[in-house]
XYZ file of N, CA and C in Angstrom:
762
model
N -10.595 -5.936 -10.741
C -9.151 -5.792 -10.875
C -8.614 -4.893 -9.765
N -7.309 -4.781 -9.462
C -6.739 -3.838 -8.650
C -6.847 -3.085 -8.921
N -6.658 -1.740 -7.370
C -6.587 -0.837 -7.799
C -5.331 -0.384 -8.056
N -5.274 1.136 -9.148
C -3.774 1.328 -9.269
C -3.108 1.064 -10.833
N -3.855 -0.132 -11.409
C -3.021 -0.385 -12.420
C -3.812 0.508 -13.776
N -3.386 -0.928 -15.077
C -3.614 -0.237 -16.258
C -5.315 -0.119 -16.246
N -5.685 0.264 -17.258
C -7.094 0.135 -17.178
C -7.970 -1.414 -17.444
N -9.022 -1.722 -16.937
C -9.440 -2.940 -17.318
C -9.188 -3.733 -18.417
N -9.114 -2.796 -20.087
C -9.143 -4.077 -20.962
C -7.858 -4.212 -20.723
N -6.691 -3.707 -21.199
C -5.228 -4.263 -20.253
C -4.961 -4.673 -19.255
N -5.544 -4.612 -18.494
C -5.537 -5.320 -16.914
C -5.689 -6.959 -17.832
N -6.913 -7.086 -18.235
C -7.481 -8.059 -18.895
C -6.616 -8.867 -19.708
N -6.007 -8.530 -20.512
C -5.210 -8.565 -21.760
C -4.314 -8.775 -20.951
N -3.398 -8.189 -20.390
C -1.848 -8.699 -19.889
C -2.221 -10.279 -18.754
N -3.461 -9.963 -18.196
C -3.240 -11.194 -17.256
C -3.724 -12.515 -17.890
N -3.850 -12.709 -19.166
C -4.151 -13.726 -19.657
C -3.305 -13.831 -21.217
N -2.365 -13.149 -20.851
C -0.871 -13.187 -22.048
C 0.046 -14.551 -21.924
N 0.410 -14.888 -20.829
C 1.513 -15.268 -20.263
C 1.720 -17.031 -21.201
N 0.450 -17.677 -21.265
C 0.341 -18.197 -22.072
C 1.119 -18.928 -23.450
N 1.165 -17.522 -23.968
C 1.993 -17.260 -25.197
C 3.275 -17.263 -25.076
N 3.807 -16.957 -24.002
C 5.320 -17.204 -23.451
C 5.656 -17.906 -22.276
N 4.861 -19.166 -22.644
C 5.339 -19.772 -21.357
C 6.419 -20.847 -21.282
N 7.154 -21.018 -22.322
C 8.600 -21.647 -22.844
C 9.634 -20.777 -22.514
N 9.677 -19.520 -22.804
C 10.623 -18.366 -22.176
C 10.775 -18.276 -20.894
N 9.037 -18.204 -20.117
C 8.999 -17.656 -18.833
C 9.914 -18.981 -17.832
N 9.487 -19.818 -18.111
C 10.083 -21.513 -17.217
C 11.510 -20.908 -17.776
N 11.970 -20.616 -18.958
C 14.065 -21.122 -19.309
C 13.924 -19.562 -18.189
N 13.408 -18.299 -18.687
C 14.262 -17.517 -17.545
C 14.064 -16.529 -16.798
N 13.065 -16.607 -16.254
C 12.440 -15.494 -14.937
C 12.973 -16.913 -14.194
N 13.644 -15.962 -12.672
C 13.873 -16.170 -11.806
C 13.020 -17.035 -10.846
N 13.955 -18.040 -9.921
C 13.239 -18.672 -8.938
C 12.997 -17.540 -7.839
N 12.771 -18.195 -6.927
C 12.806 -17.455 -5.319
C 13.931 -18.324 -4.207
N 14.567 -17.452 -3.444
C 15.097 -17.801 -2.293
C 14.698 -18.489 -1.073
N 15.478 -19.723 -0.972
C 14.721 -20.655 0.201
C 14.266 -20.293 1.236
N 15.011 -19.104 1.854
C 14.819 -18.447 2.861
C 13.342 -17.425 2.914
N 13.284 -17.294 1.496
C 11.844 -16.331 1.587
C 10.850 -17.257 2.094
N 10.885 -18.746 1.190
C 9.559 -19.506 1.322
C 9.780 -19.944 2.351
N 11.279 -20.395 3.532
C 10.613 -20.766 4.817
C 9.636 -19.634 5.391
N 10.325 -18.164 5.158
C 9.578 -17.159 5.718
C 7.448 -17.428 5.888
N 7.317 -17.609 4.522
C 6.245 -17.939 4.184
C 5.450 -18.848 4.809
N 5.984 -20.003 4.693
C 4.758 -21.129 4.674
C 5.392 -22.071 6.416
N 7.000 -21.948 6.393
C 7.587 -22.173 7.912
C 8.402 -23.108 7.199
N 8.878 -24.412 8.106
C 9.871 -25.557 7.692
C 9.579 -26.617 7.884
N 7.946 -26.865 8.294
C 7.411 -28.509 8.664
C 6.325 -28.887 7.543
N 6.319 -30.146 7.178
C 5.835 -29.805 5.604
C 4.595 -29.557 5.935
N 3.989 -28.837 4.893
C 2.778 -28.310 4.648
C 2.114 -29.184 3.718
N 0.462 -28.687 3.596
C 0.035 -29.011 2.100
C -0.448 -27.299 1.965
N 0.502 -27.389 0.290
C 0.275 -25.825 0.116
C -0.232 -25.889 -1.124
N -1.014 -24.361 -1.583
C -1.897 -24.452 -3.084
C -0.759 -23.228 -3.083
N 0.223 -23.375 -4.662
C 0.521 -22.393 -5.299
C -0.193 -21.616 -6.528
N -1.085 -20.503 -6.434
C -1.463 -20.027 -6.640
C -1.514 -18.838 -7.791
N -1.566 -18.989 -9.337
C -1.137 -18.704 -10.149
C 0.120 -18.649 -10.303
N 0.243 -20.563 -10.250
C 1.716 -21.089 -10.243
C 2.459 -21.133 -11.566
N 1.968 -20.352 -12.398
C 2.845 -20.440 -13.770
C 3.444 -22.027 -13.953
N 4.803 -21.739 -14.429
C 5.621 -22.802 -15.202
C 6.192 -23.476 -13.890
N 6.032 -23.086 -12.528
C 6.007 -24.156 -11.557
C 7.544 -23.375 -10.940
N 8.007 -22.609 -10.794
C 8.971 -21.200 -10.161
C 9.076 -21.405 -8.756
N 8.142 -21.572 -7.803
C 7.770 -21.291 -6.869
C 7.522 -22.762 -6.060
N 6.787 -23.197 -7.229
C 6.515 -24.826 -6.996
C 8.036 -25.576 -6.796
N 8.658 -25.526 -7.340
C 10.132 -26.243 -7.105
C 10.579 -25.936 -5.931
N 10.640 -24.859 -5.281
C 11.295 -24.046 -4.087
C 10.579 -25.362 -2.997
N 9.123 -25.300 -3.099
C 8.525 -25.590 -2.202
C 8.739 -27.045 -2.129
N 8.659 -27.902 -2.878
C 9.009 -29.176 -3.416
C 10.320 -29.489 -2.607
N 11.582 -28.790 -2.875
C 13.013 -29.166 -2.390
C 12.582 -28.773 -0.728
N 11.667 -27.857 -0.157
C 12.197 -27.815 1.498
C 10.549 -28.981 2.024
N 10.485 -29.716 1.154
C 9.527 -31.115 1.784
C 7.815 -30.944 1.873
N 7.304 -30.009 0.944
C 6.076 -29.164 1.206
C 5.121 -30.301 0.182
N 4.424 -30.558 0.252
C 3.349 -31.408 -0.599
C 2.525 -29.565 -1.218
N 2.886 -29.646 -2.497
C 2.124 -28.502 -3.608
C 0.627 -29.295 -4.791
N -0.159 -28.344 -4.599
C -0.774 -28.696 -5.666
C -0.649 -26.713 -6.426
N -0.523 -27.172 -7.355
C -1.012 -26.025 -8.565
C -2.124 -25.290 -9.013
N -2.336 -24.209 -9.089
C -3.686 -23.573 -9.925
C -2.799 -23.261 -10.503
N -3.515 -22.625 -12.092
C -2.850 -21.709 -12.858
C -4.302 -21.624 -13.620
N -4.385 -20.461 -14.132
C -5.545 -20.015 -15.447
C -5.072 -20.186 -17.018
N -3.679 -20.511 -17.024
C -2.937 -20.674 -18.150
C -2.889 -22.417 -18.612
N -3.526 -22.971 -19.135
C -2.857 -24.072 -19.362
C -1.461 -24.350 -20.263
N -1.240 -23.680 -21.071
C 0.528 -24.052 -21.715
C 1.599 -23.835 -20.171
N 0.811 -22.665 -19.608
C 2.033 -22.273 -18.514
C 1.929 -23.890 -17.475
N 0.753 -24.547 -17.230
C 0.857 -25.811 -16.485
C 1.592 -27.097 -17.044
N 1.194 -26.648 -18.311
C 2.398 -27.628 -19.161
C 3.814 -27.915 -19.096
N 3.990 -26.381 -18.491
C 5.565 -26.513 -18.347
C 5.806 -27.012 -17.048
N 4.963 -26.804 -15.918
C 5.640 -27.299 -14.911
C 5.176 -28.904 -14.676
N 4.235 -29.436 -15.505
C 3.608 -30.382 -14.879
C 4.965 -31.266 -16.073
N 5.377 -30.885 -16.741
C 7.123 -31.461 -17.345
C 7.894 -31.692 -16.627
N 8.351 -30.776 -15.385
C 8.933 -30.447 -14.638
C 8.976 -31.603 -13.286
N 7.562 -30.908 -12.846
C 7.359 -32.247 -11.698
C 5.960 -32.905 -11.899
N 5.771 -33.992 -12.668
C 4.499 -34.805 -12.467
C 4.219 -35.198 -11.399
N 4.634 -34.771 -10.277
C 4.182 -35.136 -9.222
C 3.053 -34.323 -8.695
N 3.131 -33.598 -8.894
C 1.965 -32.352 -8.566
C 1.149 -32.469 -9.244
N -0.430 -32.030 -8.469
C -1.655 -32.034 -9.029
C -1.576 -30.907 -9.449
N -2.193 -30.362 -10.851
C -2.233 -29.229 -11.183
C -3.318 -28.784 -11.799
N -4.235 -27.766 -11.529
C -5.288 -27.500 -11.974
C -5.667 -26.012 -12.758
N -6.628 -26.241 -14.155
C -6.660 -25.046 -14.889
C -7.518 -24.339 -13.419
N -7.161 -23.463 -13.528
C -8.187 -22.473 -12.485
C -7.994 -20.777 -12.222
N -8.942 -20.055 -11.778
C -8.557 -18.710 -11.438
C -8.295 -18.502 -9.800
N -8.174 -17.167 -9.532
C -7.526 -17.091 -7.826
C -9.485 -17.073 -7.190
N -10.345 -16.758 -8.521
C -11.482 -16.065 -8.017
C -12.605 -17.183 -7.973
N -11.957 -18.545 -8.387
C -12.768 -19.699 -8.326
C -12.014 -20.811 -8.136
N -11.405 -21.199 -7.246
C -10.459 -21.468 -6.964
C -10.849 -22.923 -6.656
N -10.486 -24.433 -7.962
C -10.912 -25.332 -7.848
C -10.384 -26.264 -6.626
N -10.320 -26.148 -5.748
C -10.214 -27.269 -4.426
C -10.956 -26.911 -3.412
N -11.433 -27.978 -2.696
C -12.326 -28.215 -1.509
C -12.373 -27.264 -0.626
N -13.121 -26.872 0.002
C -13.243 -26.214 1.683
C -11.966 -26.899 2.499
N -11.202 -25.957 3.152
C -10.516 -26.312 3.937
C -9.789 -27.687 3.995
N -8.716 -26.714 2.545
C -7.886 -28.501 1.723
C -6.906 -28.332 2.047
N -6.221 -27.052 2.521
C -4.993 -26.750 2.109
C -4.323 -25.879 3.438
N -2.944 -25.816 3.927
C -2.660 -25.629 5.281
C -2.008 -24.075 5.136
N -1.651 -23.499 3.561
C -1.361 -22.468 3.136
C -1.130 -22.036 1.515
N -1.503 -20.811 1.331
C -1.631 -20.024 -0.155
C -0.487 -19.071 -0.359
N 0.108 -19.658 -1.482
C 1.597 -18.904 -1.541
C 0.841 -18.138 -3.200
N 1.420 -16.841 -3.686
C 1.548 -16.912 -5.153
C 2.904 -16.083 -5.100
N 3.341 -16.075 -6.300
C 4.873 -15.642 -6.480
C 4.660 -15.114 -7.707
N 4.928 -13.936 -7.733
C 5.095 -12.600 -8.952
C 3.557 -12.960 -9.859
N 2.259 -13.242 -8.996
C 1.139 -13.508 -9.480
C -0.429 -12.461 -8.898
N 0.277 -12.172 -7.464
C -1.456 -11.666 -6.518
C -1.723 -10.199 -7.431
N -0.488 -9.738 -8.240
C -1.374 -8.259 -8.582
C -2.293 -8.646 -9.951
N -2.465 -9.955 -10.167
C -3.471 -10.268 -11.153
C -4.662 -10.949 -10.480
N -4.511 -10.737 -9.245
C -6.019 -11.301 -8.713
C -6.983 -10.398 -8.287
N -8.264 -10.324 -8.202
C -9.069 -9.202 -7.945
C -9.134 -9.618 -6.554
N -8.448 -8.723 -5.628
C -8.830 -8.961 -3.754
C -10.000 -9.290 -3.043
N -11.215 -8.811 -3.544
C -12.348 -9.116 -2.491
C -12.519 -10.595 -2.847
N -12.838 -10.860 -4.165
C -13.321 -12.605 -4.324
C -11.680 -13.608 -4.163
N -11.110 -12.721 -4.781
C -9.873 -13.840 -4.257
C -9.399 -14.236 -3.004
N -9.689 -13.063 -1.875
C -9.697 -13.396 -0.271
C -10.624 -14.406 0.024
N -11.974 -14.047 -0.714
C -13.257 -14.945 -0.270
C -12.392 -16.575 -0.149
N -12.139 -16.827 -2.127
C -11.578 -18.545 -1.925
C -10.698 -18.516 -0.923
N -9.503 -17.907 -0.481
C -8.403 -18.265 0.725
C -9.052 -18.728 1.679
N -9.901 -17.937 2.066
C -10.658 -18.428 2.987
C -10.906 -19.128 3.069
N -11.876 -19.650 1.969
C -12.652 -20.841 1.891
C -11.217 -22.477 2.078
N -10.536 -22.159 0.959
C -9.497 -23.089 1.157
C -8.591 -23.596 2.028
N -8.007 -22.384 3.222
C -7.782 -22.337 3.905
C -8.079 -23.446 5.130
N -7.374 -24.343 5.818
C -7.607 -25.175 7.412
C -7.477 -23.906 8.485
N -8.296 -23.821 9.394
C -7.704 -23.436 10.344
C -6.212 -22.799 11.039
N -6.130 -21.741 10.971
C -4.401 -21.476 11.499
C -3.412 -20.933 10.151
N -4.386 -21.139 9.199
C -3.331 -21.027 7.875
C -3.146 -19.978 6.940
N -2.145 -19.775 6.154
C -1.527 -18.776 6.095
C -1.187 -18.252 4.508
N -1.276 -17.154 4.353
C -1.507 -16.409 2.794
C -0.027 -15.643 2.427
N 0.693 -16.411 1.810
C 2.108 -15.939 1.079
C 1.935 -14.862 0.144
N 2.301 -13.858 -0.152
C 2.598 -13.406 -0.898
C 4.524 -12.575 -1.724
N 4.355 -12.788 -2.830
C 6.008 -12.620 -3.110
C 6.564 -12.052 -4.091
N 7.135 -11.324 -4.673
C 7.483 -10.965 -5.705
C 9.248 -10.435 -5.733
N 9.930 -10.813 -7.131
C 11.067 -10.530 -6.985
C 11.121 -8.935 -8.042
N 11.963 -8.100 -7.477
C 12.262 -6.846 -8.533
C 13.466 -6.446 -8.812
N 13.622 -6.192 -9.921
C 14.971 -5.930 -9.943
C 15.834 -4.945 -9.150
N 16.598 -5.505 -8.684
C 17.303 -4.390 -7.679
C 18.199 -3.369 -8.568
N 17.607 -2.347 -8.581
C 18.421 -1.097 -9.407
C 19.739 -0.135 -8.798
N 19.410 -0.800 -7.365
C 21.172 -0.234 -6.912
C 22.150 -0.489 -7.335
N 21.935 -1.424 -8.364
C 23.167 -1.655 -9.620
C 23.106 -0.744 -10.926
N 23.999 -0.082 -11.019
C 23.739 0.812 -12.054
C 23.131 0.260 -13.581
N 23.937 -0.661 -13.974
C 23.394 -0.900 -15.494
C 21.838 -1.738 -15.486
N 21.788 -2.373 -14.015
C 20.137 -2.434 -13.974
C 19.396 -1.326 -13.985
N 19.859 -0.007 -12.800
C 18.751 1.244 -13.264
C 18.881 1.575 -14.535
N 19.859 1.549 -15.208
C 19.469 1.955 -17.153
C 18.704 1.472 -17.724
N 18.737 -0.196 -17.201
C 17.533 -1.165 -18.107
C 15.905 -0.475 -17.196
N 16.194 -0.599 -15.865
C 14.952 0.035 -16.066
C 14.153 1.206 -16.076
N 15.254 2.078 -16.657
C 14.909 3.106 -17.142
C 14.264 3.206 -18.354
N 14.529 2.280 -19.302
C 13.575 2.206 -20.438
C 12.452 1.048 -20.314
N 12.350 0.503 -18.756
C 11.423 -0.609 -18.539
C 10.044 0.615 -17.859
N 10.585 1.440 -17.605
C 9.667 2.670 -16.887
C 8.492 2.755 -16.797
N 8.056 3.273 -18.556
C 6.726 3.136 -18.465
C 5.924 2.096 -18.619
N 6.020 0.854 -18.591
C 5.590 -0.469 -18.430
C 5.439 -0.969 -17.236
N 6.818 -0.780 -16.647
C 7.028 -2.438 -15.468
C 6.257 -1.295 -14.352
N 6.071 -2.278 -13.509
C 5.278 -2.486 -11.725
C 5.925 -2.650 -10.972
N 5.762 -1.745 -9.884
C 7.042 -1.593 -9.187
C 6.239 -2.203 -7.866
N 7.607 -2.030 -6.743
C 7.200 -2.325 -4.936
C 6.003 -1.867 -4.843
N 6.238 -0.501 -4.742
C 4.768 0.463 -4.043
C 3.372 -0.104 -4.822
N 3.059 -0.626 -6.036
C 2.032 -1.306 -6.638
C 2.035 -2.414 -5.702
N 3.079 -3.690 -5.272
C 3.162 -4.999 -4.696
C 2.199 -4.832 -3.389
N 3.053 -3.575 -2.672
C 2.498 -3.491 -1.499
C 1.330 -2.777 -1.448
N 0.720 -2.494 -2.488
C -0.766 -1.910 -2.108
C -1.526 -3.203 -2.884
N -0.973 -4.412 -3.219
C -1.952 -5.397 -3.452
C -1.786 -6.021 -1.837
N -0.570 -6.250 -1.671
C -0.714 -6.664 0.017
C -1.570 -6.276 0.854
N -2.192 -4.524 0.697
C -3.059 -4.308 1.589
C -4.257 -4.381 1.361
N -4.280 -4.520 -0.285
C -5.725 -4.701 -0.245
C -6.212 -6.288 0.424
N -5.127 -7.256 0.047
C -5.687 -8.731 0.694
C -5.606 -8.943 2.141
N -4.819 -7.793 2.697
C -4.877 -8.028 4.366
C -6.261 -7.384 4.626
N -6.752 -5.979 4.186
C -7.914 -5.720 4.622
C -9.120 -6.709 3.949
N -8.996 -7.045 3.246
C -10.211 -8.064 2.421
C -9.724 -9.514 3.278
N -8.826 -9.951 4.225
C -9.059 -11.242 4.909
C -8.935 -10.631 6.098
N -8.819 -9.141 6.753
C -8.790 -8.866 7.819
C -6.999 -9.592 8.634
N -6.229 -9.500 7.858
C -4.990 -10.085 8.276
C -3.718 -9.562 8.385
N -3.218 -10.066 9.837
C -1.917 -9.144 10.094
C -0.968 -9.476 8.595
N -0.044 -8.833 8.820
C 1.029 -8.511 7.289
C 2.164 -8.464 8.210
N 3.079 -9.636 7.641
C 4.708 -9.564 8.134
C 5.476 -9.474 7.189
N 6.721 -8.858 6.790
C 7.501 -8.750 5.493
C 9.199 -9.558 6.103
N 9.159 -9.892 4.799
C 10.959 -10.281 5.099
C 11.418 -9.952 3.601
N 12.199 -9.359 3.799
C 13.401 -9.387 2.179
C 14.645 -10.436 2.209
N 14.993 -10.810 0.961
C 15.773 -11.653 0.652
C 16.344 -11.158 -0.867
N 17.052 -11.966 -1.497
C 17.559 -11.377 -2.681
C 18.345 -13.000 -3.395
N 17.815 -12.555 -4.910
C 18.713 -13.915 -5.719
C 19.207 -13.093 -6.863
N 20.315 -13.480 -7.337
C 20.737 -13.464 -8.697
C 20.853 -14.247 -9.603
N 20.582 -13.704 -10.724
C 20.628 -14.821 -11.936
C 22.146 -14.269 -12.965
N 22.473 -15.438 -13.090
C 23.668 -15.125 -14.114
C 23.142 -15.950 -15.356
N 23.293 -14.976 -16.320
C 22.627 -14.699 -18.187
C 23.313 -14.544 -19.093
N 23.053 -14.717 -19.673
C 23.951 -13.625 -20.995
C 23.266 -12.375 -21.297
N 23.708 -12.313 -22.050
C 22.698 -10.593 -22.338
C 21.183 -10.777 -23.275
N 21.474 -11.879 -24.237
C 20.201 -12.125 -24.651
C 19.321 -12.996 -24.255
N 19.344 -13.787 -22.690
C 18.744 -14.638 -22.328
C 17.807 -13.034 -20.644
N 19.080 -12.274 -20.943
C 18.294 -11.165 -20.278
C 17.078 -10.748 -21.146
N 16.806 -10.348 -22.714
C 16.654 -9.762 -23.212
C 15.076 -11.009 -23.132
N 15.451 -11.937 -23.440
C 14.382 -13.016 -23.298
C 13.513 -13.050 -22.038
N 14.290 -13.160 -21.079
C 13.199 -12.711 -19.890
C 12.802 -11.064 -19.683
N 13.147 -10.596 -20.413
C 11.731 -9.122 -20.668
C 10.872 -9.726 -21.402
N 11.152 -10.122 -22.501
C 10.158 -10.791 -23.343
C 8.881 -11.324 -22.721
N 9.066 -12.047 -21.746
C 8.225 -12.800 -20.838
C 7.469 -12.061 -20.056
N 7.768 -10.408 -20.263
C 7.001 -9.769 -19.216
C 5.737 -9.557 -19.976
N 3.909 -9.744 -19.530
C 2.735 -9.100 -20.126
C 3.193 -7.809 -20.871
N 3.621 -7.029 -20.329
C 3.440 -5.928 -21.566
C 4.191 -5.917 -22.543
N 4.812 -6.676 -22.609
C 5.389 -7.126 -24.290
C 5.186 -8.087 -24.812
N 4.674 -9.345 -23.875
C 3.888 -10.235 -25.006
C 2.923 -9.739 -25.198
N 1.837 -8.828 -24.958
C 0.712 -8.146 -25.876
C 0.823 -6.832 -26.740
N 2.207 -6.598 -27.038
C 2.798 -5.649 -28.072
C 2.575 -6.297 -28.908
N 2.210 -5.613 -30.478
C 2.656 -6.406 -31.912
C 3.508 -6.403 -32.013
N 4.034 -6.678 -33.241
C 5.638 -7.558 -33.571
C 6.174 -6.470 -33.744
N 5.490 -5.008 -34.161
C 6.893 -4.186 -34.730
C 6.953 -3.519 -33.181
N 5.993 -3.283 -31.968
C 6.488 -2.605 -31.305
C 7.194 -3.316 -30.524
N 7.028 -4.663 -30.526
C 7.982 -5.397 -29.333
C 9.474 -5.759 -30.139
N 9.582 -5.546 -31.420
C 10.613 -5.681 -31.763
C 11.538 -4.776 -31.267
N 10.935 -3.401 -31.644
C 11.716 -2.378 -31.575
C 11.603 -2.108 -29.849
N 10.836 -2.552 -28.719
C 11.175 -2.171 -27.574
C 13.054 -3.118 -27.122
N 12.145 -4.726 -27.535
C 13.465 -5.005 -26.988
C 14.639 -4.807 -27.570
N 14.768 -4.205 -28.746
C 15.905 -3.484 -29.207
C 16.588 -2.424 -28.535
N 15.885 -1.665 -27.660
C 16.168 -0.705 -26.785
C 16.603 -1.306 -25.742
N 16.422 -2.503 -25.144
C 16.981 -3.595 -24.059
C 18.139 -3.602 -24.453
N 18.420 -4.828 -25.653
C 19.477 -4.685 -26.675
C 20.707 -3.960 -26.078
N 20.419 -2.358 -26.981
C 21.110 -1.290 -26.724
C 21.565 -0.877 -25.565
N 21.210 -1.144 -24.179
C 21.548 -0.455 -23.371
C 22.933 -1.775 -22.522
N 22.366 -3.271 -22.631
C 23.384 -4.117 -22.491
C 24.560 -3.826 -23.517
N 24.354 -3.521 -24.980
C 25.449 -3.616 -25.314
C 26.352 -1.982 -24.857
N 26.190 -1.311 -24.570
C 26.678 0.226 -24.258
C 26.858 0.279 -23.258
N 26.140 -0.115 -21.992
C 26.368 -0.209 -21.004
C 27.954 -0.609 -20.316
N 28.842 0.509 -19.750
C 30.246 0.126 -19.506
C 30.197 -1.410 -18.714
N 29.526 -1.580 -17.950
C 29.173 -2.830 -16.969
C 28.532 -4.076 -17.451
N 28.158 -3.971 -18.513
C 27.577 -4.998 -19.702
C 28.438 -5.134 -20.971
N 28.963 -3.838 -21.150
C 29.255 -3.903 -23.110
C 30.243 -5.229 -22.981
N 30.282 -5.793 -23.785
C 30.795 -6.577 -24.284
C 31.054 -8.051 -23.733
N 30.426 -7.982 -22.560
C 30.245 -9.062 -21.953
C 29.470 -10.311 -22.173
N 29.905 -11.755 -22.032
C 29.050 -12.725 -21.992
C 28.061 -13.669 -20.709
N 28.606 -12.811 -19.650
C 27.602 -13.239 -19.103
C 27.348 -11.886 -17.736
N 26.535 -11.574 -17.443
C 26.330 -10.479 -16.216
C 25.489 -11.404 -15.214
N 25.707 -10.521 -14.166
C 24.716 -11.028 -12.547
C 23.604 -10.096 -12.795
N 22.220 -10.448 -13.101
C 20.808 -9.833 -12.572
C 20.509 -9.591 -11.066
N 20.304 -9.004 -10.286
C 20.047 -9.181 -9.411
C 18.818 -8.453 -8.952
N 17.973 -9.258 -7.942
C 16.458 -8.987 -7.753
C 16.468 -8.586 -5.948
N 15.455 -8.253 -5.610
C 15.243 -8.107 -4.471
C 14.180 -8.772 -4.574
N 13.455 -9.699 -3.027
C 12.482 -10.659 -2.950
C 12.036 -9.960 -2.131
N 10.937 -9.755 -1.886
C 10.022 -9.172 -1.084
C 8.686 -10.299 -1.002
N 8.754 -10.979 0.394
C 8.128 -11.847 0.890
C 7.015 -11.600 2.065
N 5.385 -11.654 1.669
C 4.812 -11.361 2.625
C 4.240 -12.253 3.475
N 3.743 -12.133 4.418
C 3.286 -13.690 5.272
C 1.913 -12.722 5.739
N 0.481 -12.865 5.057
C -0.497 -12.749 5.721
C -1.133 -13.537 6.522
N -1.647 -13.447 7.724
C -2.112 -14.281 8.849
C -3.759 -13.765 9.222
N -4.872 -14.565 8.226
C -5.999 -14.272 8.272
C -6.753 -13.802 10.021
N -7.429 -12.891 10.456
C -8.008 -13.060 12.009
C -8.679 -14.101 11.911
């Protein structure tokens, strides 16, 4: 596991949660910005492996700018949802650390709000292995941008749970030094417009509250709850702007 995070059996436990909410996670965690994934993978189509592709988030992006995707995921309900989505894609149960496709299948490895659940040394190994010649290791994650005030409140009680940048970017370095690869960054940014309980639903979707029991995840997202409805910039509102910051990496194996 990485370094940095919870301890192994939670490490364990949250990265094989998602599962259980993978009807929530597809209606409402955020896509990514087109502009990140040209960043990523470029604008001439590729064949790309999305890489603990969940409910297929990332996969759509890539799909609309002309990219031929196949899927891993370790979740099968979460492949369910996207293989609903687009049957066009091959999609396979798999981990980042056994990574079911051929030697040198694939022209680039994107994952999106997924690499801090991969263990770096064996998960560089498959890139590698999967990897053609010349090709290139995405990494991405969106966070909530808290320069909005009633977002820093929410994640002020998201605190001791959520994973922030400085965690993202020390998984970035562990996979640049474990493939030996330069690291380029670009930021971008999307918003989602919600209601307040379709906000409240995508916390839900985060690991550390689908592996809460019922009374503590009740009572956390009640504290979500509370701060949309009180919040001068939320109270009483039916729909608010989320807004994320994308932080897009482009590793380039030596």
């Amino acid at each position: 596991m990485p370094a940095g995070g919870p301890d192994p059996d939670t490490w364990r436990q949250r990265r094989t949660s998602f599962g259980s909410v993978a009807a929530g996670y597809a209606a409402h965690r955020p896509d990514y910005p087109a502009d990140a994934v040209a960043f990523l993978v470029g604008t001439s189509p590729r064949r790309v492996l999305d890489l603990g592709a969940g409910t297929g988030l990332l996969t759509g992006v890539l799909l609309t700018a002309g990219h031929e995707v196949v899927a891993v995921d370790p979740a099968g309900e979460m492949l369910a949802e996207l293989r609903a989505r687009y049957p066009q894609v091959t999609a396979h149960v798999g981990d980042a650390e056994a990574v079911p496709l051929p030697d040198g299948s694939v022209d680039a490895v994107v994952a999106g709000q997924a690499a801090h659940w991969f263990d770096p040394e064996p998960a560089a190994a498959q890139l590698r292995r999967v990897l053609r010649p010349g090709g290139v290791v995405g990494l991405v994650w969106n966070t909530r941008d808290e320069a909005v005030p009633w977002v820093a409140a929410l994640g002020r009680v998201l605190a001791d749970e959520a994973r922030g940048h400085d965690a993202d970017r020390g998984v970035v370095d562990a996979f640049a030094r474990a493939l030996g690869a330069r690291v380029e960054h670009s930021r971008a940014g999307i918003v989602q417009r919600l209601s307040p309980e379709q906000v409240v639903a995508g916390i839900a979707t985060r690991s550390y509250v689908a592996t809460m029991d019922d009374a503590r995840r009740e009572a956390f997202l009640g504290e979500v709850r509370a701060v949309l409805g009180t919040h001068p910039d939320t109270r009483g509102r039916d729909v608010v702007d989320l807004p994320y910051r994308t932080d897009a990496y482009r590793l380039t194996p030596a």
